[in-house]
Coordinates of C-alpha atoms in Angstrom, one line a residue:
Chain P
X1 CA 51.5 33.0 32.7
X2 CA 53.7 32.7 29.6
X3 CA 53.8 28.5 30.1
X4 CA 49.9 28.4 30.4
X5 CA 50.1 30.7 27.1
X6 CA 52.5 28.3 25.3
X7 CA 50.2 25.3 26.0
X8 CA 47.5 27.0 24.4
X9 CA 48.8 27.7 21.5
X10 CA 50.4 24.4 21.1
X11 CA 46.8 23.3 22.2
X12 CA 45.1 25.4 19.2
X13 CA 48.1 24.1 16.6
X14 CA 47.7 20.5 17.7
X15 CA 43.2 21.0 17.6
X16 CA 43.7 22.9 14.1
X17 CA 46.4 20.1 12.6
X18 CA 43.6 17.6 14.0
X19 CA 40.8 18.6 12.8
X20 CA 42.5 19.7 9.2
X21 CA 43.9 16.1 9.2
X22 CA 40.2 14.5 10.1
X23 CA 39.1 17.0 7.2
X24 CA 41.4 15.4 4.9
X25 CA 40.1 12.1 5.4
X26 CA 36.4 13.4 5.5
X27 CA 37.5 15.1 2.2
X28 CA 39.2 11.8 0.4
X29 CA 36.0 9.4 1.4
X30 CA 33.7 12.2 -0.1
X31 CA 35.1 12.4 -2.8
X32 CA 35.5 9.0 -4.0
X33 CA 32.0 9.0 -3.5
X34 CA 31.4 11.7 -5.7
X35 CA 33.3 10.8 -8.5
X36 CA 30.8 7.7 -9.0
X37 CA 28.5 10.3 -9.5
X38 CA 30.7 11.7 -12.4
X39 CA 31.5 8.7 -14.4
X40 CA 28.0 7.2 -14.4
X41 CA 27.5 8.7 -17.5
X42 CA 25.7 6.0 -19.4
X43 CA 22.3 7.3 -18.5
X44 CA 19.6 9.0 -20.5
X45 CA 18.3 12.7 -19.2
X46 CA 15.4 14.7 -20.0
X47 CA 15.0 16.4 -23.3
X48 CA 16.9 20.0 -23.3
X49 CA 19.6 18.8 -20.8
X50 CA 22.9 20.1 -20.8
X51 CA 25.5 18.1 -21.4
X52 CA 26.4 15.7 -18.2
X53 CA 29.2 17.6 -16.5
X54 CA 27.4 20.8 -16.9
X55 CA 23.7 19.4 -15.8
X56 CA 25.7 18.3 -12.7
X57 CA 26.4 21.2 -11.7
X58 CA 23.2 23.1 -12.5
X59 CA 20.9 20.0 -11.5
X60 CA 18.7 21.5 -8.0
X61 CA 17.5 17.6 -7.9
X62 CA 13.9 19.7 -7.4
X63 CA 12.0 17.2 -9.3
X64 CA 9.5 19.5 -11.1
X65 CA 10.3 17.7 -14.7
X66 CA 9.7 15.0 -13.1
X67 CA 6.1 15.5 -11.7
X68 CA 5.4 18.1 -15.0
X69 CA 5.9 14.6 -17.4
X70 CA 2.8 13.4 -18.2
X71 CA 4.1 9.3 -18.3
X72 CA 5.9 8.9 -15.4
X73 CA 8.8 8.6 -17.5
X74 CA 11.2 10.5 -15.6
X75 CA 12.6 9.2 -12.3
X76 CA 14.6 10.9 -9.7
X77 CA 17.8 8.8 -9.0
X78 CA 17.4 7.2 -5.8
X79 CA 20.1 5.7 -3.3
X80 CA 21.0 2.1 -4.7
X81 CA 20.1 3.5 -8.2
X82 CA 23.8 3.9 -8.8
X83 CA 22.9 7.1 -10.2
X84 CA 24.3 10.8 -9.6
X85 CA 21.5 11.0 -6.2
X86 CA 18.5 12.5 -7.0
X87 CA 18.9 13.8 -10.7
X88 CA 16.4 12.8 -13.0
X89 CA 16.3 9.9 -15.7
X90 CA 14.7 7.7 -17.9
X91 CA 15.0 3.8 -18.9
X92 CA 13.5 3.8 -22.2
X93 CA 13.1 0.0 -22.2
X94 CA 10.9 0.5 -18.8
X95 CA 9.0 3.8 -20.0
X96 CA 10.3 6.0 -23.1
X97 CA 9.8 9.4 -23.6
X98 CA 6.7 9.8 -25.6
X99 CA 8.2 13.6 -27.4
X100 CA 4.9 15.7 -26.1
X101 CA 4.9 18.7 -28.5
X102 CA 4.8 21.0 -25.6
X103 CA 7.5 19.4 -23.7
X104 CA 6.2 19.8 -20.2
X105 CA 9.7 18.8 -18.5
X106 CA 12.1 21.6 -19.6
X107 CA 9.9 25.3 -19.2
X108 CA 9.4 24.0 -15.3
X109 CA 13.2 23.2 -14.7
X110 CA 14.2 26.1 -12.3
X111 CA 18.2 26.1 -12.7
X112 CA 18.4 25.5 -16.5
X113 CA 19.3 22.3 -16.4
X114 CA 17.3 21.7 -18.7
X115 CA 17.8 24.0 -21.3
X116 CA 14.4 25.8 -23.0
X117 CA 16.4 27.3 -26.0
X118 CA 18.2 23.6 -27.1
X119 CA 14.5 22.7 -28.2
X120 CA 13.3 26.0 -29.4
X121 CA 13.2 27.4 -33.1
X122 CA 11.7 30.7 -33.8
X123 CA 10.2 31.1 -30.3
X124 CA 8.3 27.6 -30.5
X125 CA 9.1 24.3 -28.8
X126 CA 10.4 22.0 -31.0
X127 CA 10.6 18.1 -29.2
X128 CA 12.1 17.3 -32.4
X129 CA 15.5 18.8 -31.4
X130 CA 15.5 17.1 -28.2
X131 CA 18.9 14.9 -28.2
X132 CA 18.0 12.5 -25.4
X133 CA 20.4 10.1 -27.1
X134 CA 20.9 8.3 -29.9
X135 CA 19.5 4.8 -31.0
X136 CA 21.9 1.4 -31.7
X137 CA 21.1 -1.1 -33.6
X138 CA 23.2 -4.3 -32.8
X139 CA 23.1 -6.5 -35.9
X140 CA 23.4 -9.8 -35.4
X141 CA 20.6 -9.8 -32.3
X142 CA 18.1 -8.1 -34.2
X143 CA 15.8 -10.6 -36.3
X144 CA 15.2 -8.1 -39.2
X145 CA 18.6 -8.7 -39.8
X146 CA 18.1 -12.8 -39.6
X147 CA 15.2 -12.4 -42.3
X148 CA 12.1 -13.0 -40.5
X149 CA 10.4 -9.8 -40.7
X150 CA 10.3 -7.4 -38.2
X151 CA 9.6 -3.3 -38.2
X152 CA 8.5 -3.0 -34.4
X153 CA 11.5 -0.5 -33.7
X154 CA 10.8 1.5 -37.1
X155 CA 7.0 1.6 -36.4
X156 CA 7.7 2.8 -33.3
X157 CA 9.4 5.6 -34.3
X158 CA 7.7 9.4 -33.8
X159 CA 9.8 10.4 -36.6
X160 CA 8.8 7.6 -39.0
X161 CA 11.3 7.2 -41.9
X162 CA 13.2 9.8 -40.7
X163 CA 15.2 8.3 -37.3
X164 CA 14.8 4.8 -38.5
X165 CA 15.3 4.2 -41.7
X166 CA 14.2 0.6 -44.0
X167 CA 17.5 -0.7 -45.4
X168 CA 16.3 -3.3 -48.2
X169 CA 18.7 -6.5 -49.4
X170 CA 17.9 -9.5 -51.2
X171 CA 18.6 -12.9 -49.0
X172 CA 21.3 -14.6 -50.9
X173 CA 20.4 -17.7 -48.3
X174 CA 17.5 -18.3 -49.9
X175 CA 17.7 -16.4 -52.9
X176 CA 13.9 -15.3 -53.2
X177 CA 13.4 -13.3 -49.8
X178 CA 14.7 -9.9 -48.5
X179 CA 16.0 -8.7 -46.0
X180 CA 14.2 -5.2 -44.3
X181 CA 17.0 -3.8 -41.8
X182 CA 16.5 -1.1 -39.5
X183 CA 19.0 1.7 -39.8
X184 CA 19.3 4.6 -37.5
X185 CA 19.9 8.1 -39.0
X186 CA 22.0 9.5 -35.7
X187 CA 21.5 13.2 -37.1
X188 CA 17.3 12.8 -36.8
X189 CA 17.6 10.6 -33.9
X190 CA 15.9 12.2 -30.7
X191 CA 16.5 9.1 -27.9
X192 CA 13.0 9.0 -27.4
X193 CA 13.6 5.0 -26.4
X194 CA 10.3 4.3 -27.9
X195 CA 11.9 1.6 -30.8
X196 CA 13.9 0.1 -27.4
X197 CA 10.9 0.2 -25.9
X198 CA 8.7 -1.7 -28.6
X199 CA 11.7 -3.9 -29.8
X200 CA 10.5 -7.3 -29.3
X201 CA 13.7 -9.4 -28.4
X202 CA 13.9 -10.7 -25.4
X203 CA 16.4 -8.0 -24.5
X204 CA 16.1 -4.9 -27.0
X205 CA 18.4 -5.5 -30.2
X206 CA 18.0 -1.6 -30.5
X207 CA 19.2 0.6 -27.4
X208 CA 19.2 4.6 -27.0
X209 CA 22.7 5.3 -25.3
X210 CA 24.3 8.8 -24.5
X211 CA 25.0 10.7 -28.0
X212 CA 28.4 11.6 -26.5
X213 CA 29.0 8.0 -25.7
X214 CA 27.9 6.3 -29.1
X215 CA 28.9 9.4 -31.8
X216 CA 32.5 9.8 -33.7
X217 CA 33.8 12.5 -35.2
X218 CA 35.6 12.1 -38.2
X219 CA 37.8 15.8 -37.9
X220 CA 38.9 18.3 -40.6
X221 CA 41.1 16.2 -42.6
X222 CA 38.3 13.9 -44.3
X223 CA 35.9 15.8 -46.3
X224 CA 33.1 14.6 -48.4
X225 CA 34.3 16.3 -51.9
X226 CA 31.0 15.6 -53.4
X227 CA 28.9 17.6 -51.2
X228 CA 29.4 21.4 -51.8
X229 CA 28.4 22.2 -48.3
X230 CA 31.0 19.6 -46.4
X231 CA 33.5 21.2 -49.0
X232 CA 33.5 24.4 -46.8
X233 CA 34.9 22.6 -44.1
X234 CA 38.2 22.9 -46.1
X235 CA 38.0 26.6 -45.2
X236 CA 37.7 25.7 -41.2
X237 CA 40.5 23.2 -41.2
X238 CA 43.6 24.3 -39.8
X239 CA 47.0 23.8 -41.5
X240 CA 49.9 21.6 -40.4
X241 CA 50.5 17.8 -40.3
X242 CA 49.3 15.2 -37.3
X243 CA 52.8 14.1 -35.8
X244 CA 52.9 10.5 -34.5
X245 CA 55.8 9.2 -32.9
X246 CA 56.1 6.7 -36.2
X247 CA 55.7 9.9 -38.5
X248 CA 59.0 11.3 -37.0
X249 CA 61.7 8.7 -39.0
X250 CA 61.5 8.9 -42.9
X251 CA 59.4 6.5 -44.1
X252 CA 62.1 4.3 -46.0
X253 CA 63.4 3.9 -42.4
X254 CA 60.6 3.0 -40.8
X255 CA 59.6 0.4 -43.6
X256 CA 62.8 -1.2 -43.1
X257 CA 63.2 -1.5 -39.3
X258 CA 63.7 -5.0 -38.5
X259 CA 64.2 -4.4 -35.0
X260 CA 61.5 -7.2 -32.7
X261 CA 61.4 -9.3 -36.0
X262 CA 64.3 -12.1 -35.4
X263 CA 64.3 -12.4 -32.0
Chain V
X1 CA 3.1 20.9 24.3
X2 CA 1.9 23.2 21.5
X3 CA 4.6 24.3 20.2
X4 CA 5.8 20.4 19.8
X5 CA 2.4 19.9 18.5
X6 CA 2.3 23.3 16.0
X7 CA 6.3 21.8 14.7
X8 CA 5.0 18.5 13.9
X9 CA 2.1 19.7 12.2
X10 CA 3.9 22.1 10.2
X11 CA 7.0 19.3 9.6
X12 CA 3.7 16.8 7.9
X13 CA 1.7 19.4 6.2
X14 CA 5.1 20.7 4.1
X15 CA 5.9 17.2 3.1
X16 CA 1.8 16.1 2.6
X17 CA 2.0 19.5 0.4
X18 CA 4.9 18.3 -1.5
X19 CA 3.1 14.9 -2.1
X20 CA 0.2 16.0 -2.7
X21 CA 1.4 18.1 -6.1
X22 CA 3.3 15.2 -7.5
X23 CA 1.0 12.1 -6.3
X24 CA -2.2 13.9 -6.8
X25 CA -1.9 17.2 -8.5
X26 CA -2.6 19.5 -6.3
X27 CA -0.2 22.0 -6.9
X28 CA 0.1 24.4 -4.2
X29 CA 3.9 23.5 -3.7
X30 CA 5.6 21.2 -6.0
X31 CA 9.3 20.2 -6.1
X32 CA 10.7 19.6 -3.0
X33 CA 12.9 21.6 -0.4
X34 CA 15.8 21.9 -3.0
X35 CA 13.8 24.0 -5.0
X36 CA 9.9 24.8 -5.1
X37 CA 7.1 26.3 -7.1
X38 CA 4.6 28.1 -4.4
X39 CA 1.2 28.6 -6.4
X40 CA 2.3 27.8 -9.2
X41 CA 4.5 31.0 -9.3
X42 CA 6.3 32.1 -6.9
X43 CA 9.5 29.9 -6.5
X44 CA 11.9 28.9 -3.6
X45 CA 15.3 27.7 -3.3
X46 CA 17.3 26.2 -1.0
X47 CA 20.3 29.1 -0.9
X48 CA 22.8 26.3 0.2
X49 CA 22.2 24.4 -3.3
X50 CA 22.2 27.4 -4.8
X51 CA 25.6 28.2 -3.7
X52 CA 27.4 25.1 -3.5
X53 CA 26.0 25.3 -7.9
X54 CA 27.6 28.9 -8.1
X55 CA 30.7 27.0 -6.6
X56 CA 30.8 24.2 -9.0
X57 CA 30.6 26.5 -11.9
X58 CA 27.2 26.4 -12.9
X59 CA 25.2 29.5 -14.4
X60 CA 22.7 30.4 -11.8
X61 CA 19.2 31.4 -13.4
X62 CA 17.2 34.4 -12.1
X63 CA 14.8 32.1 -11.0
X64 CA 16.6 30.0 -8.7
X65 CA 18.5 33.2 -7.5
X66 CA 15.0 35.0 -6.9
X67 CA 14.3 31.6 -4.9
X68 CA 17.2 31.9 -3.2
X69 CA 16.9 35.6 -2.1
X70 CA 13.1 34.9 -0.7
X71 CA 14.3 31.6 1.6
X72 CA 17.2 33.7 2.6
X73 CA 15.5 36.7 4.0
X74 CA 12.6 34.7 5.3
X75 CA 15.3 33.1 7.6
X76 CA 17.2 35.7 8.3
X77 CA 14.2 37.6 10.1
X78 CA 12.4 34.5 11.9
X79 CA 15.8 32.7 13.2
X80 CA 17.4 30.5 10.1
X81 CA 17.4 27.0 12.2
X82 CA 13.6 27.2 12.3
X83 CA 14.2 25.1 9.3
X84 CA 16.1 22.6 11.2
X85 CA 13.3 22.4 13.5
X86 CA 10.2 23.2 11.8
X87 CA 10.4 21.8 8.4
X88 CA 13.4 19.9 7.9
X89 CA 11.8 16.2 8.1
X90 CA 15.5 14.9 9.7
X91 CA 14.7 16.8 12.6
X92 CA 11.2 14.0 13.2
X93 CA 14.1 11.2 13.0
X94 CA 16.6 12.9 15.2
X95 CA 13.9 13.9 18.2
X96 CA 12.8 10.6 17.9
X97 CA 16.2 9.0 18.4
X98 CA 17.0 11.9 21.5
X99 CA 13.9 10.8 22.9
X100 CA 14.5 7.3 23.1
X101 CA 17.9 7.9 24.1
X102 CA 16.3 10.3 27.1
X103 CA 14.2 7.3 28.1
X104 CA 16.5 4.8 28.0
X105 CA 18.8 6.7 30.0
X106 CA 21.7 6.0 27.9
X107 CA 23.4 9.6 27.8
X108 CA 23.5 8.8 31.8
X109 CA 25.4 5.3 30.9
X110 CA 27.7 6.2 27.7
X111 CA 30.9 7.2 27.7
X112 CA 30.7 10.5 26.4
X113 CA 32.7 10.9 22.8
X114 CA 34.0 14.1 22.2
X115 CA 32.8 16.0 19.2
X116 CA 33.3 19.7 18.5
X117 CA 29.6 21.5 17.5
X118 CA 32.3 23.3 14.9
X119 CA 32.6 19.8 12.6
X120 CA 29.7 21.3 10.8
X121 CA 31.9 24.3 9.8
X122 CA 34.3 22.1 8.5
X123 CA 31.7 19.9 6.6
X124 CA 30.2 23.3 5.2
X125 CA 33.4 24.5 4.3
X126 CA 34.1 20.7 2.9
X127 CA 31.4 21.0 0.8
X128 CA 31.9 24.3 -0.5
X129 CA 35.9 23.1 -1.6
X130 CA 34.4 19.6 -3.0
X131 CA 31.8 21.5 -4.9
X132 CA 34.3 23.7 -6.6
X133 CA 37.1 20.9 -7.3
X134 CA 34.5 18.4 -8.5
X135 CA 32.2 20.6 -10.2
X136 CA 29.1 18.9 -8.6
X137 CA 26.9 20.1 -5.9
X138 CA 29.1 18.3 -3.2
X139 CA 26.4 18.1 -0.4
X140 CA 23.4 17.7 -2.4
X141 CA 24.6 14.5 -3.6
X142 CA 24.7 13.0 -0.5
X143 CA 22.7 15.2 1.6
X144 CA 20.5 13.0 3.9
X145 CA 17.7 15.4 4.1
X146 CA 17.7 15.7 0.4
X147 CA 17.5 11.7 0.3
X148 CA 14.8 11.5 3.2
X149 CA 12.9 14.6 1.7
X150 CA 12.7 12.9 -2.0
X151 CA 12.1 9.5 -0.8
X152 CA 8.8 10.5 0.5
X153 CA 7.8 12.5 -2.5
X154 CA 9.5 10.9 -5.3
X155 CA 10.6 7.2 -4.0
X156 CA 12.7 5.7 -1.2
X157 CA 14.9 3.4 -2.8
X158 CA 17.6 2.2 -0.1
X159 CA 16.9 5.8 1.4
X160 CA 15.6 4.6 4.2
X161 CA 19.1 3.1 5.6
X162 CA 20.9 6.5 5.3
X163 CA 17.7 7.6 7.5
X164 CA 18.6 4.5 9.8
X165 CA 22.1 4.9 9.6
X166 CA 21.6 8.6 10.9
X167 CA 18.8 7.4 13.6
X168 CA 21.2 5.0 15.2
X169 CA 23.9 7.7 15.4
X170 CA 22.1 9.8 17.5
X171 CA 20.7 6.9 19.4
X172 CA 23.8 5.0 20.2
X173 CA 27.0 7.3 19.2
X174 CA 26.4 10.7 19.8
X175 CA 23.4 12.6 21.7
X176 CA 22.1 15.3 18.9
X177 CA 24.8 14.4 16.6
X178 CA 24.0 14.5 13.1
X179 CA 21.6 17.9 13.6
X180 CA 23.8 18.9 16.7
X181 CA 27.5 18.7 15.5
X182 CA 27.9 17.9 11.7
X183 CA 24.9 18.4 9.3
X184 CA 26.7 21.8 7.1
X185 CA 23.5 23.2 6.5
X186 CA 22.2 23.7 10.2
X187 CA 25.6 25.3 10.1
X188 CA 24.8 27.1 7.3
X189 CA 21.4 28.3 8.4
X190 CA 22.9 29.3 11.7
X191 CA 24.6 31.7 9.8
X192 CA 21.7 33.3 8.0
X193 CA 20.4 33.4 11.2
X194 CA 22.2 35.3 13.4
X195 CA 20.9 38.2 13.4
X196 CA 17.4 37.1 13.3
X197 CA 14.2 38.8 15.2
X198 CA 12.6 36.1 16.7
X199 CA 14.8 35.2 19.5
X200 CA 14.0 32.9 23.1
X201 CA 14.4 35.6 26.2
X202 CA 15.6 34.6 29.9
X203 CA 14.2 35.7 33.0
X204 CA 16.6 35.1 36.3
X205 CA 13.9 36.7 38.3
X206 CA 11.7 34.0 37.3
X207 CA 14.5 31.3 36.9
X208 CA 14.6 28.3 39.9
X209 CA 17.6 26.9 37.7
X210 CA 16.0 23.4 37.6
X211 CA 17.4 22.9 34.5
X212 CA 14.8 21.3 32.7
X213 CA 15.1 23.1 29.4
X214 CA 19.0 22.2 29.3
X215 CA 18.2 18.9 29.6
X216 CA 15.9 19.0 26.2
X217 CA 17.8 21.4 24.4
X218 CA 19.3 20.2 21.7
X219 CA 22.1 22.9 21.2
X220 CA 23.0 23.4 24.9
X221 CA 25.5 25.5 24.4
X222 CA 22.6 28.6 23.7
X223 CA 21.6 28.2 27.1
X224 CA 24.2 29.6 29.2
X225 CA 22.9 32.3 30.5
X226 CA 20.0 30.1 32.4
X227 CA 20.5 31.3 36.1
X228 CA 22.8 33.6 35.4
X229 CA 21.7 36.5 34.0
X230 CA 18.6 38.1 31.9
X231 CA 18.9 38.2 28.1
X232 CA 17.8 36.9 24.9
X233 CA 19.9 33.8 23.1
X234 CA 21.7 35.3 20.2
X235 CA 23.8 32.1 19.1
X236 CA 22.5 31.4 15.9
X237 CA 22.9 27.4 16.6
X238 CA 19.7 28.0 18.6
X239 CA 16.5 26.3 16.6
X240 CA 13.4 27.7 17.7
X241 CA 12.3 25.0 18.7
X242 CA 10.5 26.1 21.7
X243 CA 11.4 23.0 23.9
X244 CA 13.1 25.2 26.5
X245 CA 9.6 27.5 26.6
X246 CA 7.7 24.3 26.8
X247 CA 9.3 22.2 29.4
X248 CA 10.2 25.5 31.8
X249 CA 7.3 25.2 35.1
X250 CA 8.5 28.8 35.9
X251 CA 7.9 30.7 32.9
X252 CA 11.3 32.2 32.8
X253 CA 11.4 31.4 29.0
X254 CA 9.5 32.9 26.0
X255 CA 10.0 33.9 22.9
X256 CA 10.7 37.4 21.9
X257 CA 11.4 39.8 19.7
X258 CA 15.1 41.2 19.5
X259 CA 15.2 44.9 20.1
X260 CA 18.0 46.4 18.6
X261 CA 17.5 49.8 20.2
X262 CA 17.3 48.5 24.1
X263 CA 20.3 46.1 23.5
X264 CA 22.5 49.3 22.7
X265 CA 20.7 50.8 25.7
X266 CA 21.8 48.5 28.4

């Protein structure tokens, strides 16, 4: 009796220390494919979405933005997408978001995902406020940079003037022609993709990436002294000095430290 | 037969409903089994999704809660695997790799593999522990019924080879495996439904223990009591499905309701 007890519980130990061990495994492969699913990042969401980590969490993968949206512009990420599985997205290039007053997409999310209040002031829907991303204009593809003269991208724009601004310079190449260059204005920008969407390269000289991918932040210390309202940022900014490991020596020291130079 | 029939006509109409509201507007439910909009009103959630989200961290909305709370109680009453074998659109894949495997005798022929029915415990709990270290929805993201459900309504992609992937599993590696031993939310809906009222009852008296129904019963296990004594399964592993009523010549097996009052009787 007590030897047919002892086997059992060395049985139950040894199935336990199996199957927490075949757990472990499970656990690592699982994982590894999950954390694709967290650093795909560079992908634009529906207007109102919270910011990726967050919307991964809260994301049902329901796809009720993506049957409310009018265009068919929203997808649900499919397997071989490369995409966090069955969220929704958008490729502007393929189909933009076409910023429908009502916004259609975010009332119908059921998690709040998609966020009603981001694009709301004073009670009404404002697409406006959507930040979908931002637009980027890369320079030395885009032909309204060459000279030849092209405003596909600012035409484009809903907010006309506003997210795309005309930058005008006189050709010193030829000396009698200008030069109209497309300039995005990141604060206005929405990341509609309809400027990707209508820029007529071969592939688009202007692209809508993620805002937190594309945007800098220039921090307390640098303040604009000429506008009154940056100037109370001064108020915000915390005391004390950045230390850097160079900061640390006096600076006659570190002006003068040969070391690396005659060898 | 009817009930096979009745399973497979509620398995299509749920998914030609889903279809229907995003492919031709007809909105009597839209979204898909993750979460739903019934009438345009009344909405439903899966309550596994829901959790592993509470897990990862995320804020859960009234609605999806309220959606939640109504798929919940639904399956608490009628037996929480019906959704394994009445809507879940896995189950069509699974049957249809048992049933080849029945004809082709290869249960008879294979070597059996041993596989405990508690993996799906430990992929449930798996999930649950992912969710919360990752903060994703751990499952969801790979969730083959997810994939097979939203392929049909939304797009396949390379869905189609998890479907595969799952069919041959059954077929070649293990009988019933994926639905049997390791999907987390069978385990998870054998939870909610343990307590359920709609329960299969045994007769001995009627019982000529040919074993029929243990043949086609997916979660074996349920069945002990065939030839053995009168009573109603109360495993929660046990689907609904009906097979068991369906295939038994001596009418020893029906569906009942549980009675709580002449259980503590006897």
């Amino acid at each position: 009796m007590q030897k047919s007890m002892m086997s059992d519980r060395r049985k139950f130990i040894l199935g336990m220390a199996r199957a927490a061990g075949l757990a472990g495994i499970g656990a690592l492969v699982w994982s590894s494919v999950l954390e694709e699913s967290v650093h795909a990042s560079l992908l634009l969401r529906p207007p109102g979405a919270l910011d990726e980590i967050d919307f991964l969490k809260t994301c049902i993968k329901c796809g009720l933005c993506v049957s409310a949206c009018p265009y068919e512009t929203l997808k649900l990420a499919a397997p071989g997408d490369k995409k966090p599985m069955g969220t929704p997205f958008f490729e502007a290039r393929e189909t933009p978001c076409y910023m429908c007053p009502d916004i259609p997409c975010v009332p119908v999310c059921p998690s709040g995902a998609l966020d009603v209040a981001s694009v709301t002031t004073d009670g009404v829907l404002d697409i406006n406020l959507a930040q979908m991303g931002v637009a980027v204009v890369d320079p030395y593809a885009c032909i309204a940079f060459w000279g030849i003269q092209c405003d596909a991208c600012y035409r484009a724009c809903p907010l006309l003037d506003q997210a795309i601004v005309l930058e005008y310079a006189r050709n010193e190449r030829t000396g009698k022609h200008a030069y109209l260059k497309p300039v995005v204005v990141p604060d206005i920008c929405t990341g509609c993709g309809m400027c990707e969407n209508a820029c007529i390269t071969e592939k688009a000289s202007i692209t809508v990436l993620p805002r937190e991918v594309v945007m800098g932040r220039a921090g307390d210390h640098y303040v604009k002294g000429w506008d009154k309202k940056d100037q109370e940022r001064v108020k915000n900014a915390r005391g004390g000095i950045t230390q850097t490991e160079i900061s640390k020596r006096s600076a006659v020291d570190s002006l003068n430290d040969s070391s690396g130079l005659f060898e | 037969m009817r009930y096979l029939i009745s399973r497979r006509i509620t398995q299509v109409s749920i998914i030609l409903l889903y279809m229907a509201a995003n492919i031709w507007g007809v909105k009597i439910l839209e979204g898909n089994l993750s979460s739903s909009l019934l009438l345009g009103t009344v909405p439903l959630s899966d309550p596994f999704a829901v959790l592993q989200m509470f897990v990862a961290g995320s804020i859960i909305t009234m609605d999806i809660f309220i959606g939640a709370l109504i798929i919940t109680i639904f399956y608490a009453l009628i037996g929480g695997r019906m959704f394994c074998s009445w809507v879940c659109p896995i189950n069509i894949v699974t049957d249809a790799a048992n049933l080849l495997r029945r004809k082709l005798g290869i249960s008879a022929i294979q070597k059996r593999v041993y596989m405990s029915r508690n993996i799906r415990y430990w992929v449930l709990g798996l999930s649950l522990l992912l969710s919360f270290l990752m903060g994703l929805t751990a499952f969801e993201l790979i969730s083959p019924i997810s994939i097979l459900h939203r392929g049909l309504i939304f797009g396949m992609g390379f869905g189609l080879s998890v479907v595969l992937i799952i069919f041959f599993f059954d077929l070649l590696v293990h009988e019933n495996g994926w639905c049997g031993y390791v999907c987390p939310l069978g385990g998870f809906y054998s939870l909610i439904g343990k307590y359920s009222l709609i329960r299969v009852a045994h007769n001995t008296q009627k019982c000529t223990e040919c074993m029929e129904c243990k043949v086609v019963c997916p979660e074996k296990e349920v069945l002990f009591m065939v030839g053995k004594s009168s009573e109603t399964v109360e495993m929660g592993a046990c689907t609904n499905c009906a097979r068991c009523i369906e295939v038994c010549n001596d009418d020893a097996l029906n569906f009942s309701i549980r009675s709580y009052i002449n259980k503590n009787r006897s």
